[in-house]
mmCIF file of C-alpha atoms in Angstrom:
data_model
loop_
_atom_site.group_PDB
_atom_site.id
_atom_site.type_symbol
_atom_site.label_atom_id
_atom_site.label_comp_id
_atom_site.label_asym_id
_atom_site.label_seq_id
_atom_site.Cartn_x
_atom_site.Cartn_y
_atom_site.Cartn_z
ATOM 1 C CA MET A 1 13.026 15.724 28.437
ATOM 2 C CA LEU A 2 10.392 15.699 25.742
ATOM 3 C CA SER A 3 11.623 13.976 22.738
ATOM 4 C CA PHE A 4 9.247 13.161 19.694
ATOM 5 C CA THR A 5 10.278 11.737 16.533
ATOM 6 C CA GLU A 6 9.407 13.832 13.402
ATOM 7 C CA GLU A 7 6.591 11.432 12.689
ATOM 8 C CA GLN A 8 5.228 11.744 16.222
ATOM 9 C CA ILE A 9 5.416 15.545 15.976
ATOM 10 C CA ILE A 10 3.182 15.384 12.928
ATOM 11 C CA ARG A 11 0.932 12.588 14.030
ATOM 12 C CA TYR A 12 0.068 14.140 17.298
ATOM 13 C CA SER A 13 0.361 17.932 16.131
ATOM 14 C CA ARG A 14 -3.325 18.593 16.750
ATOM 15 C CA HIS A 15 -3.048 17.524 20.247
ATOM 16 C CA ILE A 16 0.159 19.356 20.919
ATOM 17 C CA ILE A 17 -1.314 22.561 19.498
ATOM 18 C CA LEU A 18 -3.973 22.508 22.309
ATOM 19 C CA PRO A 19 -2.722 24.699 25.276
ATOM 20 C CA GLU A 20 -4.231 21.991 27.636
ATOM 21 C CA VAL A 21 -2.185 19.259 26.185
ATOM 22 C CA GLY A 22 1.108 20.372 24.592
ATOM 23 C CA GLY A 23 4.257 18.071 24.396
ATOM 24 C CA GLU A 24 3.860 17.344 28.002
ATOM 25 C CA GLY A 25 0.314 16.203 27.666
ATOM 26 C CA GLN A 26 0.952 14.218 24.738
ATOM 27 C CA LYS A 27 3.764 12.357 26.575
ATOM 28 C CA LYS A 28 1.332 11.676 29.407
ATOM 29 C CA ILE A 29 -0.913 10.051 26.774
ATOM 30 C CA ASN A 30 2.016 8.100 25.230
ATOM 31 C CA GLU A 31 2.909 6.723 28.588
ATOM 32 C CA GLY A 32 -0.706 5.863 29.569
ATOM 33 C CA LYS A 33 -1.809 2.226 30.035
ATOM 34 C CA VAL A 34 -5.345 1.597 29.401
ATOM 35 C CA LEU A 35 -7.298 -1.891 29.618
ATOM 36 C CA VAL A 36 -10.536 -1.942 27.463
ATOM 37 C CA ILE A 37 -12.722 -4.771 28.517
ATOM 38 C CA GLY A 38 -14.493 -6.167 25.441
ATOM 39 C CA THR A 39 -13.878 -5.270 21.863
ATOM 40 C CA GLY A 40 -17.352 -5.034 20.837
ATOM 41 C CA GLY A 41 -19.797 -2.138 20.496
ATOM 42 C CA LEU A 42 -18.357 0.173 23.022
ATOM 43 C CA GLY A 43 -14.757 -1.328 23.022
ATOM 44 C CA SER A 44 -14.388 -0.651 19.423
ATOM 45 C CA PRO A 45 -14.768 3.088 19.367
ATOM 46 C CA VAL A 46 -12.898 3.516 22.788
ATOM 47 C CA ALA A 47 -9.748 1.339 21.678
ATOM 48 C CA PHE A 48 -9.923 2.940 18.097
ATOM 49 C CA TYR A 49 -9.694 6.482 19.349
ATOM 50 C CA LEU A 50 -7.309 5.671 22.177
ATOM 51 C CA ALA A 51 -4.989 4.165 19.724
ATOM 52 C CA ALA A 52 -5.334 7.187 17.429
ATOM 53 C CA ALA A 53 -4.577 9.463 20.483
ATOM 54 C CA GLY A 54 -1.342 7.303 20.976
ATOM 55 C CA VAL A 55 -2.148 5.755 24.339
ATOM 56 C CA GLY A 56 1.036 3.817 24.780
ATOM 57 C CA THR A 57 -0.125 0.529 26.107
ATOM 58 C CA LEU A 58 -3.615 -0.643 24.965
ATOM 59 C CA GLY A 59 -4.784 -3.815 26.842
ATOM 60 C CA ILE A 60 -7.820 -5.607 25.080
ATOM 61 C CA ILE A 61 -9.643 -8.432 26.460
ATOM 62 C CA ASP A 62 -12.290 -10.553 24.898
ATOM 63 C CA ASP A 63 -12.826 -14.381 24.528
ATOM 64 C CA ASP A 64 -15.552 -14.018 21.603
ATOM 65 C CA VAL A 65 -15.460 -14.296 17.851
ATOM 66 C CA VAL A 66 -16.669 -12.165 15.251
ATOM 67 C CA ASP A 67 -20.198 -12.783 14.280
ATOM 68 C CA LEU A 68 -21.972 -11.099 11.400
ATOM 69 C CA SER A 69 -24.679 -9.598 13.662
ATOM 70 C CA ASN A 70 -21.803 -7.683 15.502
ATOM 71 C CA LEU A 71 -20.967 -5.613 12.386
ATOM 72 C CA GLN A 72 -23.921 -3.330 12.724
ATOM 73 C CA ARG A 73 -22.048 -1.575 15.598
ATOM 74 C CA GLN A 74 -18.707 -3.210 16.405
ATOM 75 C CA ILE A 75 -16.668 -0.929 13.945
ATOM 76 C CA LEU A 76 -13.232 -2.535 14.599
ATOM 77 C CA HIS A 77 -14.259 -5.578 12.754
ATOM 78 C CA SER A 78 -15.049 -6.148 9.103
ATOM 79 C CA THR A 79 -17.048 -8.563 7.009
ATOM 80 C CA LYS A 80 -13.917 -10.554 6.273
ATOM 81 C CA ASP A 81 -13.153 -10.951 10.034
ATOM 82 C CA ILE A 82 -16.225 -13.077 10.713
ATOM 83 C CA GLY A 83 -15.312 -16.144 12.730
ATOM 84 C CA ARG A 84 -11.961 -14.624 13.734
ATOM 85 C CA PRO A 85 -11.209 -14.029 17.391
ATOM 86 C CA LYS A 86 -12.234 -10.418 18.227
ATOM 87 C CA VAL A 87 -8.895 -9.540 19.900
ATOM 88 C CA GLU A 88 -7.015 -10.511 16.971
ATOM 89 C CA SER A 89 -9.041 -8.643 14.572
ATOM 90 C CA ALA A 90 -8.986 -5.586 16.791
ATOM 91 C CA GLU A 91 -5.202 -5.812 17.295
ATOM 92 C CA GLU A 92 -4.827 -5.800 13.577
ATOM 93 C CA LYS A 93 -6.784 -2.548 13.227
ATOM 94 C CA LEU A 94 -5.392 -0.707 16.104
ATOM 95 C CA LYS A 95 -1.797 -1.522 15.024
ATOM 96 C CA ALA A 96 -2.495 -0.393 11.387
ATOM 97 C CA LEU A 97 -4.079 2.938 12.615
ATOM 98 C CA ASN A 98 -1.093 3.412 14.923
ATOM 99 C CA PRO A 99 1.985 1.351 14.906
ATOM 100 C CA ASP A 100 3.425 3.482 17.660
ATOM 101 C CA ILE A 101 1.543 1.761 20.428
ATOM 102 C CA ASP A 102 1.692 -1.555 22.140
ATOM 103 C CA VAL A 103 -1.390 -3.741 22.099
ATOM 104 C CA VAL A 104 -1.610 -6.285 24.745
ATOM 105 C CA VAL A 105 -4.043 -9.110 23.847
ATOM 106 C CA TYR A 106 -5.979 -11.212 26.294
ATOM 107 C CA ARG A 107 -8.010 -13.797 24.486
ATOM 108 C CA GLU A 108 -9.897 -14.864 27.617
ATOM 109 C CA ARG A 109 -12.845 -13.968 29.609
ATOM 110 C CA LEU A 110 -12.294 -11.552 32.730
ATOM 111 C CA THR A 111 -13.423 -13.118 35.799
ATOM 112 C CA SER A 112 -12.857 -12.769 39.436
ATOM 113 C CA ARG A 113 -9.933 -15.369 39.089
ATOM 114 C CA ASN A 114 -7.809 -13.345 36.570
ATOM 115 C CA MET A 115 -9.148 -9.876 37.202
ATOM 116 C CA MET A 116 -6.660 -8.521 39.840
ATOM 117 C CA GLU A 117 -3.622 -9.715 38.009
ATOM 118 C CA ILE A 118 -4.825 -8.413 34.738
ATOM 119 C CA ILE A 119 -5.935 -5.002 35.852
ATOM 120 C CA SER A 120 -2.784 -4.484 38.081
ATOM 121 C CA GLY A 121 -0.593 -3.357 34.995
ATOM 122 C CA TYR A 122 -3.027 -0.532 33.949
ATOM 123 C CA ASP A 123 -3.718 3.044 34.846
ATOM 124 C CA VAL A 124 -7.363 3.172 33.771
ATOM 125 C CA ILE A 125 -9.913 0.354 33.167
ATOM 126 C CA VAL A 126 -12.825 0.875 30.635
ATOM 127 C CA ASP A 127 -16.055 -0.896 30.688
ATOM 128 C CA GLY A 128 -17.028 -2.268 27.328
ATOM 129 C CA THR A 129 -18.769 -5.326 28.575
ATOM 130 C CA ASP A 130 -22.352 -6.110 27.842
ATOM 131 C CA ASN A 131 -22.861 -8.365 30.961
ATOM 132 C CA PHE A 132 -23.598 -7.495 34.536
ATOM 133 C CA SER A 133 -21.447 -9.957 36.127
ATOM 134 C CA THR A 134 -18.268 -8.696 34.500
ATOM 135 C CA ARG A 135 -19.229 -5.011 35.204
ATOM 136 C CA PHE A 136 -19.914 -5.600 38.740
ATOM 137 C CA VAL A 137 -16.948 -7.619 39.415
ATOM 138 C CA THR A 138 -14.677 -5.141 37.443
ATOM 139 C CA ASN A 139 -16.070 -2.299 39.551
ATOM 140 C CA ASP A 140 -15.200 -4.190 42.735
ATOM 141 C CA ALA A 141 -11.867 -4.999 41.574
ATOM 142 C CA CYS A 142 -11.136 -1.462 40.622
ATOM 143 C CA VAL A 143 -12.321 -0.129 44.020
ATOM 144 C CA MET A 144 -10.171 -2.597 45.727
ATOM 145 C CA ALA A 145 -7.192 -1.783 43.548
ATOM 146 C CA GLY A 146 -7.892 2.097 43.716
ATOM 147 C CA LYS A 147 -8.032 2.103 39.856
ATOM 148 C CA PRO A 148 -10.305 4.507 37.837
ATOM 149 C CA PHE A 149 -13.072 2.765 35.996
ATOM 150 C CA VAL A 150 -14.826 4.315 33.150
ATOM 151 C CA HIS A 151 -18.461 2.869 32.832
ATOM 152 C CA GLY A 152 -20.544 2.809 29.684
ATOM 153 C CA GLY A 153 -23.713 0.950 28.720
ATOM 154 C CA ILE A 154 -26.059 0.977 25.837
ATOM 155 C CA LEU A 155 -29.490 -0.509 25.113
ATOM 156 C CA LYS A 156 -32.149 0.217 22.459
ATOM 157 C CA PHE A 157 -31.985 4.025 21.957
ATOM 158 C CA SER A 158 -30.466 4.906 25.489
ATOM 159 C CA GLY A 159 -26.993 4.991 26.761
ATOM 160 C CA GLN A 160 -25.131 6.018 29.883
ATOM 161 C CA ALA A 161 -21.626 6.751 31.123
ATOM 162 C CA MET A 162 -19.957 7.495 34.550
ATOM 163 C CA THR A 163 -16.431 7.497 35.719
ATOM 164 C CA ILE A 164 -15.506 5.912 38.973
ATOM 165 C CA VAL A 165 -12.439 7.075 40.783
ATOM 166 C CA PRO A 166 -12.264 5.126 43.994
ATOM 167 C CA GLY A 167 -12.122 7.490 47.088
ATOM 168 C CA GLU A 168 -13.309 10.535 45.100
ATOM 169 C CA GLY A 169 -16.901 9.615 44.366
ATOM 170 C CA PRO A 170 -19.556 6.942 44.188
ATOM 171 C CA CYS A 171 -18.767 3.460 42.593
ATOM 172 C CA PHE A 172 -21.071 1.510 40.380
ATOM 173 C CA ARG A 173 -22.324 -0.433 43.413
ATOM 174 C CA CYS A 174 -23.350 2.751 45.226
ATOM 175 C CA ILE A 175 -25.928 3.342 42.514
ATOM 176 C CA PHE A 176 -26.691 -0.147 41.353
ATOM 177 C CA LYS A 177 -26.244 -2.200 44.531
ATOM 178 C CA GLU A 178 -26.367 -5.622 42.638
ATOM 179 C CA PRO A 179 -26.845 -7.080 39.165
ATOM 180 C CA PRO A 180 -30.505 -7.177 38.277
ATOM 181 C CA GLN A 181 -32.499 -10.386 38.448
ATOM 182 C CA GLN A 182 -31.899 -12.686 35.650
ATOM 183 C CA GLY A 183 -34.408 -11.932 32.734
ATOM 184 C CA SER A 184 -35.454 -8.487 34.281
ATOM 185 C CA VAL A 185 -33.180 -6.519 31.947
ATOM 186 C CA PRO A 186 -33.181 -7.423 28.305
ATOM 187 C CA SER A 187 -29.840 -7.761 26.384
ATOM 188 C CA CYS A 188 -28.990 -6.037 23.141
ATOM 189 C CA SER A 189 -29.676 -9.218 21.262
ATOM 190 C CA GLN A 190 -33.143 -9.421 22.790
ATOM 191 C CA ALA A 191 -34.076 -5.742 22.877
ATOM 192 C CA GLY A 192 -31.884 -4.343 20.015
ATOM 193 C CA VAL A 193 -29.662 -1.370 20.023
ATOM 194 C CA LEU A 194 -29.240 1.416 17.538
ATOM 195 C CA GLY A 195 -25.716 0.679 16.408
ATOM 196 C CA VAL A 196 -24.399 4.232 16.431
ATOM 197 C CA LEU A 197 -25.079 4.342 20.292
ATOM 198 C CA ALA A 198 -21.921 2.401 20.784
ATOM 199 C CA GLY A 199 -19.899 5.281 18.989
ATOM 200 C CA THR A 200 -21.659 8.116 21.053
ATOM 201 C CA ILE A 201 -21.201 6.432 24.531
ATOM 202 C CA GLY A 202 -17.836 4.879 23.595
ATOM 203 C CA VAL A 203 -16.278 8.085 22.557
ATOM 204 C CA ILE A 204 -17.458 9.745 25.718
ATOM 205 C CA GLN A 205 -15.675 7.035 27.642
ATOM 206 C CA ALA A 206 -12.644 7.537 25.494
ATOM 207 C CA THR A 207 -12.731 11.238 26.327
ATOM 208 C CA GLU A 208 -12.848 10.527 30.021
ATOM 209 C CA VAL A 209 -9.694 8.307 29.674
ATOM 210 C CA LEU A 210 -7.894 10.963 27.941
ATOM 211 C CA LYS A 211 -8.945 13.601 30.508
ATOM 212 C CA TYR A 212 -7.980 11.257 33.281
ATOM 213 C CA LEU A 213 -4.356 10.692 31.666
ATOM 214 C CA LEU A 214 -3.953 14.457 31.071
ATOM 215 C CA GLY A 215 -5.288 15.493 34.598
ATOM 216 C CA LYS A 216 -7.516 17.946 32.844
ATOM 217 C CA GLY A 217 -11.270 18.956 32.958
ATOM 218 C CA GLU A 218 -13.918 17.743 34.991
ATOM 219 C CA LEU A 219 -14.573 13.786 35.004
ATOM 220 C CA LEU A 220 -18.051 12.223 35.202
ATOM 221 C CA VAL A 221 -17.271 11.555 38.902
ATOM 222 C CA GLY A 222 -20.532 11.517 40.905
ATOM 223 C CA ARG A 223 -22.383 12.285 37.616
ATOM 224 C CA LEU A 224 -24.203 9.722 35.791
ATOM 225 C CA LEU A 225 -24.642 10.892 32.139
ATOM 226 C CA THR A 226 -27.507 9.416 30.417
ATOM 227 C CA TYR A 227 -28.419 9.853 26.694
ATOM 228 C CA ASP A 228 -31.602 9.487 24.876
ATOM 229 C CA ALA A 229 -31.029 9.221 21.122
ATOM 230 C CA LEU A 230 -34.648 9.472 20.076
ATOM 231 C CA ALA A 231 -35.234 12.714 22.095
ATOM 232 C CA MET A 232 -31.592 13.624 21.335
ATOM 233 C CA LYS A 233 -31.190 14.798 24.918
ATOM 234 C CA PHE A 234 -28.370 14.339 27.567
ATOM 235 C CA ARG A 235 -29.264 14.294 31.215
ATOM 236 C CA GLU A 236 -27.055 14.382 34.173
ATOM 237 C CA VAL A 237 -27.917 12.714 37.280
ATOM 238 C CA GLN A 238 -25.910 13.657 40.538
ATOM 239 C CA VAL A 239 -25.076 10.582 42.341
ATOM 240 C CA LYS A 240 -23.461 10.288 45.749
ATOM 241 C CA LYS A 241 -21.252 7.784 47.445
ATOM 242 C CA ASN A 242 -23.352 5.432 49.586
ATOM 243 C CA PRO A 243 -21.936 5.139 53.073
ATOM 244 C CA SER A 244 -23.333 1.565 53.086
ATOM 245 C CA CYS A 245 -22.044 0.472 49.800
ATOM 246 C CA PRO A 246 -21.097 -3.092 50.199
ATOM 247 C CA ILE A 247 -17.790 -2.478 48.444
ATOM 248 C CA CYS A 248 -16.658 1.166 48.935
ATOM 249 C CA GLY A 249 -18.664 2.097 52.107
ATOM 250 C CA GLU A 250 -17.635 2.433 55.578
ATOM 251 C CA ASN A 251 -18.014 -1.141 56.420
ATOM 252 C CA PRO A 252 -17.594 -3.170 53.331
ATOM 253 C CA THR A 253 -19.181 -6.475 53.252
ATOM 254 C CA ILE A 254 -17.611 -7.643 49.936
ATOM 255 C CA THR A 255 -14.020 -8.542 50.724
ATOM 256 C CA GLU A 256 -13.225 -10.763 47.844
ATOM 257 C CA LEU A 257 -14.141 -10.857 44.271
ATOM 258 C CA VAL A 258 -17.250 -12.971 43.324
ATOM 259 C CA ASP A 259 -18.623 -13.798 39.806
ATOM 260 C CA TYR A 260 -22.428 -13.774 39.260
ATOM 261 C CA GLU A 261 -24.073 -16.600 37.420
ATOM 262 C CA LEU A 262 -25.778 -14.520 34.779
ATOM 263 C CA PRO A 263 -26.078 -15.280 31.168
ATOM 264 C CA ALA A 264 -24.102 -12.816 29.163
ATOM 265 C CA CYS A 265 -26.493 -11.902 26.258
ATOM 266 C CA SER A 266 -29.615 -14.031 26.231
ATOM 267 C CA ILE A 267 -30.179 -17.677 26.364
ATOM 268 C CA GLN A 268 -29.502 -18.327 22.660
ATOM 269 C CA ASP A 269 -26.806 -15.965 22.431
ATOM 270 C CA ASN A 270 -24.534 -16.565 25.368
ATOM 271 C CA LYS A 271 -21.536 -14.261 24.579
ATOM 272 C CA PRO A 272 -19.502 -12.560 27.249
ATOM 273 C CA PHE A 273 -18.932 -9.253 25.480
ATOM 274 C CA LYS A 274 -20.687 -7.156 22.770
ATOM 275 C CA MET B 1 20.088 46.732 19.846
ATOM 276 C CA ALA B 2 19.950 44.873 23.304
ATOM 277 C CA GLU B 3 21.861 41.626 23.208
ATOM 278 C CA PHE B 4 20.019 38.502 24.372
ATOM 279 C CA GLU B 5 21.593 35.290 25.610
ATOM 280 C CA VAL B 6 20.019 32.484 23.340
ATOM 281 C CA ALA B 7 19.392 29.181 25.163
ATOM 282 C CA ALA B 8 18.318 27.213 22.090
ATOM 283 C CA THR B 9 17.837 27.431 18.223
ATOM 284 C CA LEU B 10 15.229 26.136 16.217
ATOM 285 C CA ASP B 11 15.153 26.201 12.353
ATOM 286 C CA ILE B 12 11.683 25.722 11.150
ATOM 287 C CA THR B 13 12.240 26.916 7.506
ATOM 288 C CA PRO B 14 11.770 23.404 6.007
ATOM 289 C CA ASP B 15 8.335 23.160 7.827
ATOM 290 C CA VAL B 16 4.810 24.409 6.961
ATOM 291 C CA CYS B 17 1.939 25.427 9.187
ATOM 292 C CA PRO B 18 0.966 24.155 11.772
ATOM 293 C CA ILE B 19 4.062 22.112 12.326
ATOM 294 C CA THR B 20 6.016 25.326 12.532
ATOM 295 C CA PHE B 21 4.172 26.260 15.621
ATOM 296 C CA VAL B 22 4.177 22.712 17.018
ATOM 297 C CA LYS B 23 7.897 22.442 16.831
ATOM 298 C CA THR B 24 8.359 25.975 18.358
ATOM 299 C CA LYS B 25 6.051 25.026 21.185
ATOM 300 C CA LEU B 26 7.682 21.749 21.952
ATOM 301 C CA LYS B 27 11.102 23.474 22.059
ATOM 302 C CA LEU B 28 9.764 26.257 24.400
ATOM 303 C CA GLU B 29 8.340 23.523 26.687
ATOM 304 C CA GLN B 30 11.970 22.319 27.208
ATOM 305 C CA LEU B 31 13.284 25.908 28.214
ATOM 306 C CA LYS B 32 12.906 27.331 31.720
ATOM 307 C CA GLU B 33 10.831 30.576 32.367
ATOM 308 C CA GLY B 34 12.634 33.613 30.998
ATOM 309 C CA GLU B 35 15.024 31.685 28.704
ATOM 310 C CA ILE B 36 15.281 32.795 25.140
ATOM 311 C CA LEU B 37 14.524 30.625 22.106
ATOM 312 C CA GLU B 38 15.880 31.645 18.735
ATOM 313 C CA VAL B 39 13.601 30.608 15.684
ATOM 314 C CA LEU B 40 14.364 30.750 12.162
ATOM 315 C CA LEU B 41 11.202 30.919 9.971
ATOM 316 C CA ASN B 42 9.989 31.767 6.445
ATOM 317 C CA ASP B 43 8.078 34.835 5.231
ATOM 318 C CA GLY B 44 4.334 34.427 4.714
ATOM 319 C CA GLU B 45 2.310 32.096 6.690
ATOM 320 C CA PRO B 46 4.968 31.149 9.199
ATOM 321 C CA ILE B 47 5.765 34.785 10.272
ATOM 322 C CA GLN B 48 2.020 35.718 10.301
ATOM 323 C CA ASN B 49 1.157 32.717 12.470
ATOM 324 C CA VAL B 50 3.918 31.454 14.537
ATOM 325 C CA PRO B 51 4.383 34.778 16.628
ATOM 326 C CA ARG B 52 0.807 35.201 17.194
ATOM 327 C CA SER B 53 0.242 31.718 18.530
ATOM 328 C CA VAL B 54 3.217 31.895 20.637
ATOM 329 C CA LYS B 55 1.994 35.002 22.176
ATOM 330 C CA GLY B 56 -1.290 33.349 22.679
ATOM 331 C CA GLU B 57 0.469 30.699 24.939
ATOM 332 C CA GLY B 58 1.878 33.508 27.196
ATOM 333 C CA HIS B 59 5.390 33.683 25.719
ATOM 334 C CA LYS B 60 6.962 37.056 24.825
ATOM 335 C CA ILE B 61 8.342 37.985 21.332
ATOM 336 C CA VAL B 62 11.507 40.058 22.070
ATOM 337 C CA LEU B 63 12.949 40.475 18.602
ATOM 338 C CA VAL B 64 11.695 39.942 15.067
ATOM 339 C CA GLU B 65 14.538 40.530 12.560
ATOM 340 C CA LYS B 66 14.176 40.320 8.865
ATOM 341 C CA LEU B 67 17.021 38.502 7.220
ATOM 342 C CA ASP B 68 17.513 37.522 3.547
ATOM 343 C CA GLY B 69 14.139 35.951 2.618
ATOM 344 C CA LYS B 70 13.408 34.714 6.076
ATOM 345 C CA TYR B 71 12.981 35.965 9.704
ATOM 346 C CA ARG B 72 14.864 35.464 13.021
ATOM 347 C CA LEU B 73 12.503 35.485 16.133
ATOM 348 C CA LEU B 74 13.756 35.628 19.630
ATOM 349 C CA ILE B 75 10.937 34.230 22.032
ATOM 350 C CA GLN B 76 11.268 34.493 25.733
ATOM 351 C CA ARG B 77 9.617 31.622 27.557
ATOM 352 C CA GLY B 78 6.542 32.838 29.721
#
């Protein structure tokens, strides 16, 4: 039976009005459990909007502290938070926005060792990492556990997003077989990023999460959405499942999770999440 | 006037738009197809908007009755 408090009816009224959502859909959102990896550029808007939407359990994982150089794009954190653990700063903002939700905090780095245990409690996993090792290990873990994984990435003036639903479409490794060679792809701290890109791509990821929880619309499954902010153009690249994919192919060669030895964000600035 | 068997009653006279419709919609979601919801609502915006929005979601307005300064609406869940 649908039971909302008077406050919830008002808070979520603009959702409930939507024919595709209604009280039933809002309940699905309220019962949703979403893990956001990283509370940096992408993680900030993702977690912020999902908290606003009323996602009942929001897991956030990050072992970093807030740095002045983060504030150009990581909107969950403020100037007064410099030096604080990002998860602590994030939790405070998310709970202030919506006291209705549970925020589960992991002040640690997501690796092959803790990955399976942490993701097991969630319905959807969101990529807000800036490093390829975590991204590939998360992809592999989500394929193994059969969990949807909403990928997003930004650099300079470009961004991309794709949703991986194991068994229904390609995984990240079907497209990008393995992490790039060290130094071949510059990081945000080396190459720069227009801060607002985090919002554009992060909000697309949050949209995918809500659609998944609602069971409505067309997910970015098998469709890599790319965004060029300078040209102000979106492109959709159709991508197929690779039958010889090492993780989701017919004969997987990856049978256990392995971390990659890659510096997270350049040599001087070795941080796991942005 | 035909008599209808009312499955549930909702008073939205203390509410304003769009909460009037939101509460009506939530109540209708709890009913089974064909069941009747009785709604008490104010003149003005509520009576102009609620029936229209309800019809837009596929429900049927089976009765609109003007009472003293307010309205009684019977909605059949679609």
